[in-house]
């Protein structure tokens, strides 16, 4: 039986081998001129934002600021069979053909370097390892620190820095090989998880709940009326949010939409596509570190209510090297048994402190 607050962080250094170069040529070649025009029109030189430093910054911060109850484990490499549960054979063959190469893939700025395909296989396999650990009782919750991210990858194409859809591969593995009947996926990344939605669009066994900045913010999908189809109608839940949305709205959505949806769905497993780009330092939304911790606490409560606490998080976005590791740390503190923070309104505490400091300087003469 797992310790009640044990958390396992899964990391495999092979994911660091994904290192695209923004000066590469494009595949297919006819896109090269258009992409060069886009990049040349930027006011500053463009560099590939999804780089190995994202993970090394997290690991360095966790090493300097350890969280009691957090343990580390190695990842694994996904097999073609595991990937093939959510991606077509033709798509997998196309990516395998790029193993060992440098290439741009599309206008969504998705690229590969010589180590990228191996890294992507390990990212998906490490997400599977995290799921296996919570379903076997080795740990109550798990966090897969992986890259490239996955939630934009569709069944037939790479998009938005994503090659394989890590959380979808893990969910499909839980359903096909680990005895799960219903999987809840929560995506709190700033960008809509178009790939995860597309893969499970008609699947009644996966409830996909996505909080994201509304269109026209990338990738432009995730309207409220996108609810799935066929047997899966109603198991896709989108909550598009305006720029500047912060903690209070996120927690309100979880309390008033996700909680009753989970009560209806009764998942065997809860997965989170955990992106940290909703933090204000990433210039997308206005979630605080306390907000990430509070969301983790709320989702952990859902997992404990319905499926014995079985909860696995998979890293998605987050590109600011200060806010990303601090956000991950805030989540791990809560999962490991720390207090669930109560986010306030940004700046209120500081204004109250300043008011106390300055109050005596502005006493009116007739009040003395």
XYZ file of C-alpha atoms in Angstrom:
368
model
C 0.000 0.000 0.000
C 1.462 3.363 -0.963
C 2.268 5.932 1.704
C -0.640 8.406 1.841
C 1.303 11.378 0.556
C 4.099 9.808 -1.453
C 4.802 11.452 -4.807
C 7.095 10.049 -7.475
C 8.701 12.323 -10.045
C 9.650 10.502 -13.225
C 12.533 11.829 -15.305
C 14.742 10.311 -17.977
C 17.711 12.325 -19.211
C 17.180 11.016 -22.744
C 14.403 13.610 -23.176
C 17.109 16.292 -23.142
C 18.334 15.067 -26.552
C 15.475 16.923 -28.260
C 17.163 20.190 -29.259
C 15.808 21.746 -32.487
C 17.783 24.475 -34.234
C 15.773 27.466 -35.494
C 18.114 27.825 -38.488
C 17.126 24.478 -39.998
C 15.504 23.998 -43.389
C 11.857 23.031 -43.525
C 10.105 19.839 -44.528
C 8.468 20.045 -47.023
C 10.689 22.550 -48.754
C 7.854 24.605 -50.232
C 7.071 25.928 -46.730
C 10.561 27.283 -46.206
C 10.038 30.653 -47.900
C 6.817 31.366 -46.021
C 8.270 30.457 -42.633
C 11.381 32.522 -43.288
C 9.143 35.491 -44.070
C 7.309 35.042 -40.774
C 10.496 34.754 -38.730
C 12.211 37.662 -40.487
C 9.233 39.873 -39.654
C 9.729 39.435 -35.903
C 11.287 42.349 -34.062
C 13.794 40.088 -32.273
C 15.679 36.953 -33.341
C 13.465 33.885 -32.857
C 14.820 30.908 -30.939
C 13.069 27.608 -30.401
C 11.249 28.117 -27.051
C 10.924 24.421 -26.170
C 14.490 23.578 -25.187
C 16.295 21.282 -22.702
C 16.789 24.164 -20.248
C 13.128 23.924 -19.328
C 13.698 20.610 -17.566
C 17.147 21.338 -16.215
C 15.776 24.492 -14.559
C 13.084 22.400 -12.827
C 15.572 19.776 -11.662
C 18.002 22.391 -10.353
C 15.232 24.161 -8.438
C 13.975 20.915 -6.904
C 17.523 19.981 -5.948
C 17.995 23.331 -4.198
C 14.495 23.281 -2.675
C 13.627 19.639 -1.978
C 10.079 18.640 -1.096
C 9.666 16.072 1.656
C 7.850 12.998 0.406
C 8.932 13.398 -3.209
C 10.879 10.506 -4.697
C 12.516 10.227 -8.113
C 12.352 7.389 -10.626
C 13.566 6.760 -14.174
C 11.360 6.778 -17.219
C 11.056 4.345 -20.082
C 10.692 4.252 -23.859
C 7.269 3.789 -25.452
C 6.882 0.986 -27.947
C 5.346 1.330 -31.392
C 2.361 -0.660 -30.125
C 1.801 1.773 -27.262
C 2.132 4.806 -29.526
C -0.061 3.155 -32.146
C -3.049 3.209 -29.805
C -3.422 6.939 -30.485
C -1.300 7.626 -33.593
C -1.691 6.151 -37.079
C 0.875 3.795 -38.537
C 1.550 6.226 -41.370
C 2.287 9.049 -38.956
C 4.581 6.898 -36.836
C 6.473 5.735 -39.915
C 6.925 9.334 -41.051
C 8.416 10.332 -37.693
C 10.605 7.238 -37.460
C 11.992 8.189 -40.881
C 13.222 11.461 -39.314
C 15.222 9.711 -36.588
C 18.727 11.158 -36.509
C 17.832 14.163 -38.672
C 17.435 17.916 -38.296
C 14.181 19.131 -39.809
C 11.273 21.503 -39.428
C 7.908 19.822 -39.847
C 5.202 22.443 -40.200
C 4.036 26.033 -39.935
C 3.277 25.471 -36.243
C 7.039 25.618 -35.627
C 7.402 21.951 -34.722
C 10.912 20.693 -35.392
C 13.197 17.739 -34.735
C 16.901 17.316 -34.083
C 18.924 14.069 -34.345
C 17.841 12.965 -30.847
C 14.226 14.120 -31.024
C 12.426 10.926 -32.029
C 14.163 8.939 -29.304
C 13.371 11.723 -26.811
C 9.708 11.761 -27.846
C 9.455 7.986 -27.447
C 10.943 8.316 -23.972
C 8.592 11.189 -23.095
C 5.546 9.076 -23.960
C 7.005 6.029 -22.232
C 7.750 8.025 -19.096
C 4.136 9.203 -18.995
C 3.164 5.515 -19.153
C 5.590 4.723 -16.310
C 3.956 7.416 -14.178
C 0.507 5.937 -14.808
C 1.686 2.406 -14.073
C 3.164 3.554 -10.758
C -0.120 4.964 -9.468
C -2.247 2.107 -10.786
C -0.034 -0.536 -9.161
C -0.039 1.328 -5.849
C 3.687 2.040 -5.895
C 2.870 5.703 -5.313
C -0.289 7.700 -4.743
C 0.532 10.396 -7.294
C 3.186 10.868 -9.936
C 4.599 13.679 -12.062
C 6.264 12.930 -15.402
C 8.825 15.632 -16.208
C 9.018 15.124 -19.954
C 9.613 16.883 -23.247
C 8.804 17.382 -26.025
C 5.306 18.149 -24.752
C 2.369 16.323 -26.244
C -1.122 17.764 -26.021
C -1.079 19.468 -29.452
C -0.025 16.283 -31.276
C -2.949 14.777 -33.165
C -3.347 11.201 -34.326
C -1.892 12.038 -37.759
C 0.350 15.083 -37.296
C 2.752 16.997 -35.075
C 1.747 20.458 -33.899
C 2.840 23.122 -31.455
C 6.224 21.670 -30.385
C 4.543 18.254 -29.862
C 5.442 14.978 -31.601
C 3.656 12.215 -29.668
C 0.668 12.954 -27.447
C 2.134 11.813 -24.134
C -0.973 12.079 -21.973
C -3.137 10.412 -24.628
C -0.663 7.533 -24.964
C -0.704 7.105 -21.181
C -4.510 7.213 -21.009
C -4.870 4.698 -23.828
C -2.374 2.391 -22.104
C -4.359 2.576 -18.872
C -7.534 1.605 -20.729
C -6.013 -1.109 -22.915
C -3.488 -2.746 -20.613
C -4.047 -1.746 -16.985
C -7.708 -2.464 -16.394
C -9.061 1.061 -16.310
C -12.558 1.677 -17.632
C -12.785 5.474 -17.385
C -9.976 8.046 -17.465
C -10.362 11.741 -16.657
C -7.850 14.081 -18.331
C -7.608 17.649 -17.019
C -5.621 20.082 -19.169
C -4.739 23.376 -17.452
C -2.099 24.476 -19.987
C -2.692 27.993 -21.365
C -3.173 26.524 -24.843
C -6.045 24.274 -25.804
C -5.123 20.592 -26.012
C -6.388 20.171 -29.560
C -4.565 16.882 -30.067
C -5.968 15.229 -26.948
C -9.437 16.437 -27.892
C -9.116 15.089 -31.435
C -7.859 11.689 -30.307
C -10.656 11.122 -27.782
C -13.387 13.105 -29.598
C -15.746 10.124 -29.904
C -14.475 8.056 -26.954
C -16.963 7.713 -24.064
C -14.277 6.219 -21.798
C -12.203 9.414 -21.610
C -13.533 12.648 -20.125
C -11.404 15.523 -21.417
C -11.672 18.780 -19.453
C -9.688 21.740 -20.792
C -9.127 25.209 -19.310
C -7.357 27.483 -21.810
C -7.046 30.977 -23.210
C -9.762 31.440 -25.795
C -9.391 31.730 -29.564
C -7.704 33.366 -31.424
C -4.945 32.397 -28.989
C -3.057 29.345 -30.340
C -4.234 26.848 -31.539
C -7.632 28.503 -32.026
C -9.731 25.481 -31.052
C -11.546 24.685 -27.817
C -14.828 26.522 -28.223
C -17.424 25.830 -25.558
C -19.685 24.022 -28.021
C -16.946 21.476 -28.868
C -18.334 18.638 -26.743
C -17.381 15.474 -28.615
C -19.426 13.334 -30.975
C -21.109 9.967 -31.266
C -20.704 7.853 -28.152
C -18.288 10.484 -26.864
C -20.759 13.360 -27.035
C -20.577 15.169 -23.694
C -17.182 13.790 -22.672
C -15.283 16.797 -24.018
C -15.613 19.876 -21.803
C -13.977 23.136 -22.863
C -13.718 26.250 -20.725
C -12.258 29.063 -22.892
C -10.976 31.997 -20.854
C -10.058 35.600 -21.662
C -6.547 37.025 -21.359
C -5.741 38.018 -17.785
C -7.805 35.244 -16.183
C -6.361 34.290 -12.807
C -6.707 31.987 -9.835
C -10.292 32.759 -8.828
C -11.774 31.906 -12.234
C -9.683 28.745 -12.593
C -10.775 27.467 -9.197
C -14.385 28.446 -9.865
C -14.323 26.394 -13.079
C -12.891 23.401 -11.256
C -15.445 23.659 -8.441
C -18.524 24.385 -10.541
C -17.796 22.406 -13.729
C -15.071 19.804 -13.205
C -16.237 18.497 -9.830
C -19.804 17.688 -10.958
C -18.473 16.317 -14.266
C -16.167 13.961 -12.345
C -19.029 12.944 -10.044
C -21.019 11.993 -13.152
C -18.113 10.257 -14.900
C -16.573 8.388 -11.883
C -13.020 7.963 -13.234
C -10.676 5.080 -12.397
C -7.679 7.343 -13.006
C -7.067 11.096 -13.183
C -4.421 12.555 -15.498
C -3.351 16.177 -15.770
C -1.751 17.861 -18.758
C 0.152 20.240 -16.541
C 1.311 23.326 -18.401
C 2.711 26.250 -16.438
C 2.329 28.910 -19.114
C -0.872 30.269 -17.485
C 1.478 32.040 -15.054
C 1.696 35.783 -15.684
C 5.438 35.562 -16.427
C 4.551 33.533 -19.507
C 2.302 36.385 -20.683
C -0.735 34.213 -21.351
C -2.936 34.336 -18.258
C -2.586 35.340 -14.615
C -2.351 32.187 -12.505
C -0.071 32.396 -9.452
C 2.092 29.737 -7.836
C -0.554 29.479 -5.117
C -3.136 29.026 -7.863
C -1.278 26.048 -9.318
C -1.027 24.540 -5.838
C -4.725 25.084 -5.196
C -5.652 23.483 -8.530
C -3.468 20.489 -7.701
C -5.185 20.181 -4.328
C -8.646 20.331 -5.871
C -7.811 17.708 -8.499
C -6.141 15.497 -5.893
C -9.403 15.647 -3.921
C -11.286 14.486 -7.025
C -8.873 11.574 -7.455
C -9.172 10.578 -3.801
C -12.965 10.728 -3.976
C -13.328 8.565 -7.072
C -10.243 6.411 -7.614
C -8.196 5.989 -4.476
C -6.075 9.068 -5.164
C -4.630 7.677 -8.397
C -3.338 10.840 -10.050
C -0.595 11.347 -12.626
C 0.563 14.672 -14.039
C 2.431 15.056 -17.315
C 4.379 18.232 -18.067
C 3.191 20.265 -21.038
C 4.083 23.942 -21.594
C 5.731 26.632 -19.516
C 8.626 28.549 -21.030
C 9.712 31.133 -18.462
C 12.630 29.602 -16.580
C 11.711 31.351 -13.333
C 7.993 30.628 -13.166
C 8.122 27.097 -14.618
C 10.206 25.438 -11.850
C 8.424 27.375 -9.114
C 5.055 26.296 -10.464
C 6.100 22.646 -10.526
C 7.458 22.994 -6.979
C 4.167 24.489 -5.751
C 2.236 21.528 -7.171
C 4.590 18.927 -5.700
C 4.362 20.530 -2.253
C 0.592 20.034 -2.248
C 0.695 16.519 -3.691
C 3.235 15.527 -1.030
C 0.895 16.554 1.769
C 1.613 20.225 2.246
C -1.208 22.682 2.930
C -3.370 23.642 -0.019
C -2.803 27.379 -0.510
C -5.690 29.814 -0.600
C -4.839 32.248 -3.393
C -5.667 35.862 -2.783
C -6.119 38.661 -5.280
C -2.711 39.492 -6.722
C -1.205 42.480 -4.922
C -3.738 42.723 -2.080
C -1.375 41.470 0.621
C 1.334 43.859 -0.522
C -1.048 46.819 -0.545
C -2.278 45.935 2.939
C 1.318 45.750 4.190
C 2.106 49.102 2.591
C -1.027 50.625 4.140
C 0.044 49.495 7.599
C 3.510 50.915 7.019
C 2.331 54.322 5.833
C -0.828 54.750 7.906
C 0.663 56.792 10.759
C 2.223 59.285 8.333
C -1.159 60.524 7.154
C -3.076 61.190 10.351
C -5.090 64.372 9.898
C -4.221 67.159 12.380
C -7.742 67.272 13.823
C -7.579 63.560 14.541
C -4.686 63.942 16.989
